[in-house]
Structure formats: structure tokens, C-alpha cells
mmCIF file of C-alpha atoms and ligand atoms in Angstrom:
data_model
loop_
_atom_site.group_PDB
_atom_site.id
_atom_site.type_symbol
_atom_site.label_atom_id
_atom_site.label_comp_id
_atom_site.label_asym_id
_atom_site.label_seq_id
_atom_site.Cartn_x
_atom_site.Cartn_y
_atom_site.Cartn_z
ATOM 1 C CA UNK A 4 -13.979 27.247 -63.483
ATOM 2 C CA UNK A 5 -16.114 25.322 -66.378
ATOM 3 C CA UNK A 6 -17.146 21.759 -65.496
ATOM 4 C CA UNK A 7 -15.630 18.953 -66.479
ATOM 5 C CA UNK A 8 -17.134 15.602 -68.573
ATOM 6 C CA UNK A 9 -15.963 12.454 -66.671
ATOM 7 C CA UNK A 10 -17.001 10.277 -69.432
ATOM 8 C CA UNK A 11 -15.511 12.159 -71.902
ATOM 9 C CA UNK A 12 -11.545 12.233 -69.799
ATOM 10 C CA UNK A 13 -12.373 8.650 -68.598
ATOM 11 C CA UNK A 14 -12.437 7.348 -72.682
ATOM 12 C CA UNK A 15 -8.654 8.087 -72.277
ATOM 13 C CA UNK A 16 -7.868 6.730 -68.658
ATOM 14 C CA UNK A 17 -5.606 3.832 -69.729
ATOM 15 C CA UNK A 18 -3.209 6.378 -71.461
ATOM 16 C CA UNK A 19 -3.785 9.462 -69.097
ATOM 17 C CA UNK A 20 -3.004 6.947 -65.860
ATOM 18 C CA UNK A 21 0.096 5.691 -67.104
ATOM 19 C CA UNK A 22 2.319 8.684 -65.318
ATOM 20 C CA UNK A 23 0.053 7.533 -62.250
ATOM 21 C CA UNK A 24 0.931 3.857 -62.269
ATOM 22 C CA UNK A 25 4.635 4.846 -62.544
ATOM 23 C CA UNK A 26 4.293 6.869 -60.000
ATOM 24 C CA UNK A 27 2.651 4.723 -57.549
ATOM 25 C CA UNK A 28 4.976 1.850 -58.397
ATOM 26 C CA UNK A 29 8.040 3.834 -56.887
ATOM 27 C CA UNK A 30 5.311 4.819 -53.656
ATOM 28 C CA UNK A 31 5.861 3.556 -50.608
ATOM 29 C CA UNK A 32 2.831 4.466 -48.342
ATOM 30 C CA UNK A 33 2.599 3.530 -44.528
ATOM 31 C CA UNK A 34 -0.686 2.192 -43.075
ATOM 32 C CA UNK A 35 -2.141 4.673 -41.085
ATOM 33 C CA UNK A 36 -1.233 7.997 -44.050
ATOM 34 C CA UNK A 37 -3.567 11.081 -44.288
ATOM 35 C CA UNK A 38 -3.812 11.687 -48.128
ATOM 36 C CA UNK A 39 -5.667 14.653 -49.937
ATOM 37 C CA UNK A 40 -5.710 14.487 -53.308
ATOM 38 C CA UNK A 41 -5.995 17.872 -55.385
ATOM 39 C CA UNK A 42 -7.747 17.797 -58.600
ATOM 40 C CA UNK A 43 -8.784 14.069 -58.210
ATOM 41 C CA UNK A 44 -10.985 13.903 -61.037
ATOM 42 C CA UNK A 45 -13.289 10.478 -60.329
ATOM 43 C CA UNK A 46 -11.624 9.523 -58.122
ATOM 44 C CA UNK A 47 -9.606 6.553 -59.187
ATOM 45 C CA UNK A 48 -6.706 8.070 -57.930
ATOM 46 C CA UNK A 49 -7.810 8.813 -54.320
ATOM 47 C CA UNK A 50 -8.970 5.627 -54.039
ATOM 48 C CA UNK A 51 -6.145 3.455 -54.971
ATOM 49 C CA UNK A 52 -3.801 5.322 -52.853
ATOM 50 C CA UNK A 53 -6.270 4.732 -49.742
ATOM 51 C CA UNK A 54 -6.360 0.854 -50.890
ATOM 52 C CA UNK A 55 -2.548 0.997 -50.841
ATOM 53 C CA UNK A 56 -2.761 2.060 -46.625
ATOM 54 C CA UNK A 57 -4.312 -0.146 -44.721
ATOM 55 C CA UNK A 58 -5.808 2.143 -42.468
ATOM 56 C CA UNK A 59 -5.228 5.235 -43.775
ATOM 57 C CA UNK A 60 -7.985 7.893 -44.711
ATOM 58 C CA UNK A 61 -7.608 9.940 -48.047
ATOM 59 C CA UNK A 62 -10.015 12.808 -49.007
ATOM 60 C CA UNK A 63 -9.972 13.734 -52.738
ATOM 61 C CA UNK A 64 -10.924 16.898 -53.524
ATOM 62 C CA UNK A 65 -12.119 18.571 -56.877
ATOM 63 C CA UNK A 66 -13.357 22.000 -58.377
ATOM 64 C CA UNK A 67 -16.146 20.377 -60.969
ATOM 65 C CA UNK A 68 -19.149 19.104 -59.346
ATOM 66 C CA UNK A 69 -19.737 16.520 -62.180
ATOM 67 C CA UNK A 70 -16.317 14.893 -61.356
ATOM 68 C CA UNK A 71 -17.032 14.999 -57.547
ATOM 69 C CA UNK A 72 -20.508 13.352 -58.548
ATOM 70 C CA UNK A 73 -18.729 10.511 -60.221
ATOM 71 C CA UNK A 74 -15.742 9.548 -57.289
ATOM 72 C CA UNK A 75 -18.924 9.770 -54.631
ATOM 73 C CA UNK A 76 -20.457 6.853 -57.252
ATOM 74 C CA UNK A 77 -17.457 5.146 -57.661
ATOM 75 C CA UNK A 78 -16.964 5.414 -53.963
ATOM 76 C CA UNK A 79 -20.274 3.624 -53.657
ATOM 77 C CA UNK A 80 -19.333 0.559 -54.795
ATOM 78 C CA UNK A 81 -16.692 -0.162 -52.859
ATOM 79 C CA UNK A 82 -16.805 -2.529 -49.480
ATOM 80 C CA UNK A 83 -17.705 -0.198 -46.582
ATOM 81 C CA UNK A 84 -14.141 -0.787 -45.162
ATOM 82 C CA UNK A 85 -12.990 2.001 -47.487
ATOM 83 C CA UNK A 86 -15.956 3.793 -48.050
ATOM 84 C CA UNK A 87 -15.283 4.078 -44.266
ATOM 85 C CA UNK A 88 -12.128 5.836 -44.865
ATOM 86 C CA UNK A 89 -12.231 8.226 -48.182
ATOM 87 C CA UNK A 90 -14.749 10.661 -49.173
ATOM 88 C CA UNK A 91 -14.811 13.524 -51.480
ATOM 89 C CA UNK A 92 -15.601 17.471 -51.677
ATOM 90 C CA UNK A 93 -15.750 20.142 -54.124
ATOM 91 C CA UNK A 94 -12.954 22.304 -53.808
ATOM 92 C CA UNK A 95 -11.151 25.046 -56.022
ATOM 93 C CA UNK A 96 -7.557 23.965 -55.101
ATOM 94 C CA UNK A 97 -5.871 27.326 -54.886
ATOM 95 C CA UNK A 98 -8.145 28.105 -51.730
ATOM 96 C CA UNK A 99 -6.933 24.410 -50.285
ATOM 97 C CA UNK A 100 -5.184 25.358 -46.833
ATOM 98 C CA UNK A 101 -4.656 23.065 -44.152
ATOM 99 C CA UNK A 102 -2.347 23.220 -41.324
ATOM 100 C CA UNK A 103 0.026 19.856 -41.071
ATOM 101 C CA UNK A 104 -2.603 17.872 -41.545
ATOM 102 C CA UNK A 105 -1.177 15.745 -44.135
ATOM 103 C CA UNK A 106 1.304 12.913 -44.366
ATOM 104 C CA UNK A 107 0.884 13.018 -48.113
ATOM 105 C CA UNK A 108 -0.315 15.526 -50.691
ATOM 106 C CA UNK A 109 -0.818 13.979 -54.301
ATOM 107 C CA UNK A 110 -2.171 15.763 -57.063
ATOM 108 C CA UNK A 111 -2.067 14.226 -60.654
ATOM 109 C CA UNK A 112 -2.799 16.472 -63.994
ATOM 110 C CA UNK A 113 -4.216 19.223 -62.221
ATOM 111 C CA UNK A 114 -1.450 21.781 -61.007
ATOM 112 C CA UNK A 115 -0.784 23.048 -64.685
ATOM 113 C CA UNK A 116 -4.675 24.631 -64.589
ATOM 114 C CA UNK A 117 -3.689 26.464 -61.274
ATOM 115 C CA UNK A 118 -1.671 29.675 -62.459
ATOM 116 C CA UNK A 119 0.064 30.411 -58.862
ATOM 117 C CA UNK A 120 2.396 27.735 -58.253
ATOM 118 C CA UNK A 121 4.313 29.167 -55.683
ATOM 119 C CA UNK A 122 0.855 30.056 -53.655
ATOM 120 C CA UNK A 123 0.157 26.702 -54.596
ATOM 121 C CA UNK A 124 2.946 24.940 -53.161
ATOM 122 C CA UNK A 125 3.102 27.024 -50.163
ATOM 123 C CA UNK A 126 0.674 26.030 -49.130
ATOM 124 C CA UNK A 127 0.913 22.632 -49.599
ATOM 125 C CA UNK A 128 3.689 22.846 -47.484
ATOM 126 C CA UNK A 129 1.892 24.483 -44.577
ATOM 127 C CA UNK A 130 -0.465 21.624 -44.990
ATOM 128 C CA UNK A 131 1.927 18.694 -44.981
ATOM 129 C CA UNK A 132 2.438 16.945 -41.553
ATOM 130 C CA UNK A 133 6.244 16.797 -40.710
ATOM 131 C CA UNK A 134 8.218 14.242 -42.967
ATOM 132 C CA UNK A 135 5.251 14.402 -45.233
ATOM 133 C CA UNK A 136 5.607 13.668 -48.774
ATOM 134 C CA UNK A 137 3.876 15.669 -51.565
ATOM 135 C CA UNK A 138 3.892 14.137 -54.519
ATOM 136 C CA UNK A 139 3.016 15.767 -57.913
ATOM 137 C CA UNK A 140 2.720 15.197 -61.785
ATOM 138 C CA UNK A 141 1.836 18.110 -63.745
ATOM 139 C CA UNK A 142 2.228 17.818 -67.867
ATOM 140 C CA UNK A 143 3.388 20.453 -69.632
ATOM 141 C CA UNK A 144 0.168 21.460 -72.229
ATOM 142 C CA UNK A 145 0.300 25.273 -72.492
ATOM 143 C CA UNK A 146 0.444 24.170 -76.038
ATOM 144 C CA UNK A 147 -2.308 22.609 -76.737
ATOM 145 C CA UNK A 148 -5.440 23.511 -78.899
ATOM 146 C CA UNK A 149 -8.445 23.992 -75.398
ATOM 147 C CA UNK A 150 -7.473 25.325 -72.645
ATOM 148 C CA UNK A 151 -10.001 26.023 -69.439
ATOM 149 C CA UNK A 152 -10.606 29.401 -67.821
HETATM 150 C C1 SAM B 453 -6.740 16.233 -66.039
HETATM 151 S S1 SAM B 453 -7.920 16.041 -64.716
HETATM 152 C C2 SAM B 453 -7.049 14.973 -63.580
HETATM 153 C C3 SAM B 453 -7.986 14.244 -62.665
HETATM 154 C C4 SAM B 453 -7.327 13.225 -61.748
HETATM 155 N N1 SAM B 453 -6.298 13.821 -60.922
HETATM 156 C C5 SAM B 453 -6.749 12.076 -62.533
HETATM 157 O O1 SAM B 453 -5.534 11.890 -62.530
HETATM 158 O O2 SAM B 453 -7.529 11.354 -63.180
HETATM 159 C C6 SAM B 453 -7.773 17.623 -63.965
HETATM 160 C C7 SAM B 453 -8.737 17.836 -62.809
HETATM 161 O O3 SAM B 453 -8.417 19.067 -62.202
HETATM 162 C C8 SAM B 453 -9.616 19.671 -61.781
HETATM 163 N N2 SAM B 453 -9.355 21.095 -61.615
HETATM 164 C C9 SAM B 453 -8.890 21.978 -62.527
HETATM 165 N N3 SAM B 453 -8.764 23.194 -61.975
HETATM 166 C C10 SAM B 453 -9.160 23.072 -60.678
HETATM 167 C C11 SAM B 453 -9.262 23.969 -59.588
HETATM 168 N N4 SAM B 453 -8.951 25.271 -59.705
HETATM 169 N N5 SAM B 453 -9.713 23.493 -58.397
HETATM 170 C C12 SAM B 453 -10.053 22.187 -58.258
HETATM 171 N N6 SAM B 453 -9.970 21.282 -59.247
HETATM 172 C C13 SAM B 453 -9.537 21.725 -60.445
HETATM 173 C C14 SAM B 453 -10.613 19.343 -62.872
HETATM 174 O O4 SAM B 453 -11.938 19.474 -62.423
HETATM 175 C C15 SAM B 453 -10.207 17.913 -63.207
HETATM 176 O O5 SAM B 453 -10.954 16.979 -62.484
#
């Protein structure tokens, strides 16, 4: 997988996180959720959704180093009450296995570069603790001009 350019996908965050911020207005999270996040970029994502359970722990993973770089320094800043309770890994998602480990699985803009959806999702369901939630948005951009190998 080629790396990614935070700076360059953050110059469109207001637009790319508006699926996000309709999705997490129709969200209802407990306070004490496990959350992974596949594919989480920066990390804005994780972290919001760990803001939004009070003492819940969320672990974002991603498959470019330079976006793992960049949620670990946004991470940083953040009062040590949630730095506490997310962190972040380098991961390529279609090796992600877990077993019920997870009262929710969110991914945003990232299945549509994994080819195996049906691995994919299996195994998301192994992963997802009973009456889990998984929660995805995937756009649909086989059309467009760069695509990623
Ligand atoms: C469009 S960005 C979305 C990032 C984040 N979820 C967000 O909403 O801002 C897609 C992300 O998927 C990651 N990605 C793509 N293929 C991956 C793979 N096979 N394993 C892990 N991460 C992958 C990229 O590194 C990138 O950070």
C-alpha cells in the first residue's frame, strides 16, 4: 500500500467529514464502548467518537505510517484523560481480526480501497462483541481519475 499525505486529504476535511458528522449525529454511543476504527486517517475520527463515551477506549488503526504519525500528534494534544483512553497502530485492515472484542466497529472512507468485502466484513463480525454495532461509510469512487494499489 503507498502512503498517504495527511496534509494534502486534511485541505479537504470540512467537505470529506460531512458524511461523518451525519453519521455521528444519528450515533448513540454508551459510556464504557470499545471502538476500533479502520482506516482512521489522523485520527479525527477516532477521537471524537472516544470524546462522545465517557469512559470508553477507542483504538484507530491505519495502513500509512504518515497518517498514524499524525493521529499519535494530534493525540498529543489532548488532556491526558483521553490520551488515557485512545491510541493508534499501523495496520493493513484486511489482516484486522479480533474475536468479540468490540462494541463498535467504525470505519469511514476506507472500505472501498479494501477489494474483499465479504472477508472484510466477516470478520468484522467475528470481532464485534454481542449487540455490537458496526458502522460504515464507504463512497462509491471506482470512477475517479487516482486510484491506490
Ligand atoms: C479517505 S482516508 C479516510 C481516513 C479517515 N477514516 C477519515 O475519515 O478521515 C482512507 C484511509 O484508509 C487508509 N487505508 C487504505 N487502505 C488501507 C489498508 N489496506 N489498511 C489500512 N488502512 C488503509 C489510508 O491510509 C487512509 O488513511
Amino acid at each position: 500500500m503507498a502512503d498517504w499525505d495527511p496534509e494534502l486529504y486534511n485541505r479537504f476535511r470540512r467537505y470529506r467529514a460531512e458524511p461523518v458528522r451525519h453519521i455521528l449525529s444519528r450515533l448513540q454511543l454508551g459510556d464504557d464502548e470499545k471502538i476500533i476504527d479502520l482506516g482512521c486517517g489522523s485520527g479525527e475520527n477516532t477521537l471524537e467518537l472516544a470524546r462522545r463515551s465517557k469512559h470508553g477506549s477507542a483504538l484507530g488503526v491505519d495502513g500509512s505510517p504518515a497518517m498514524i504519525e499524525a493521529a499519535r500528534k494530534l493525540l498529543d494534544a489532548e488532556p491526558a484523560e483521553l490520551r488515557r483512553r485512545v491510541s493508534f497502530e499501523l495496520l493493513n485492515v484486511p489482516e484486522f481480526r479480533a474475536d468479540r472484542a468490540y462494541s463498535l466497529i467504525f470505519s469511514n472512507a476506507t472500505f472501498q480501497w479494501i477489494p474483499d468485502h465479504r472477508a472484510l466484513f466477516a470478520a468484522c463480525f467475528e470481532a464485534l462483541r454481542p449487540g455490537g454495532k458496526i458502522v460504515v461509510q464507504m463512497p462509491a469512487n471506482e470512477t475517479e481519475t487516482a486510484k491506490m494499489e
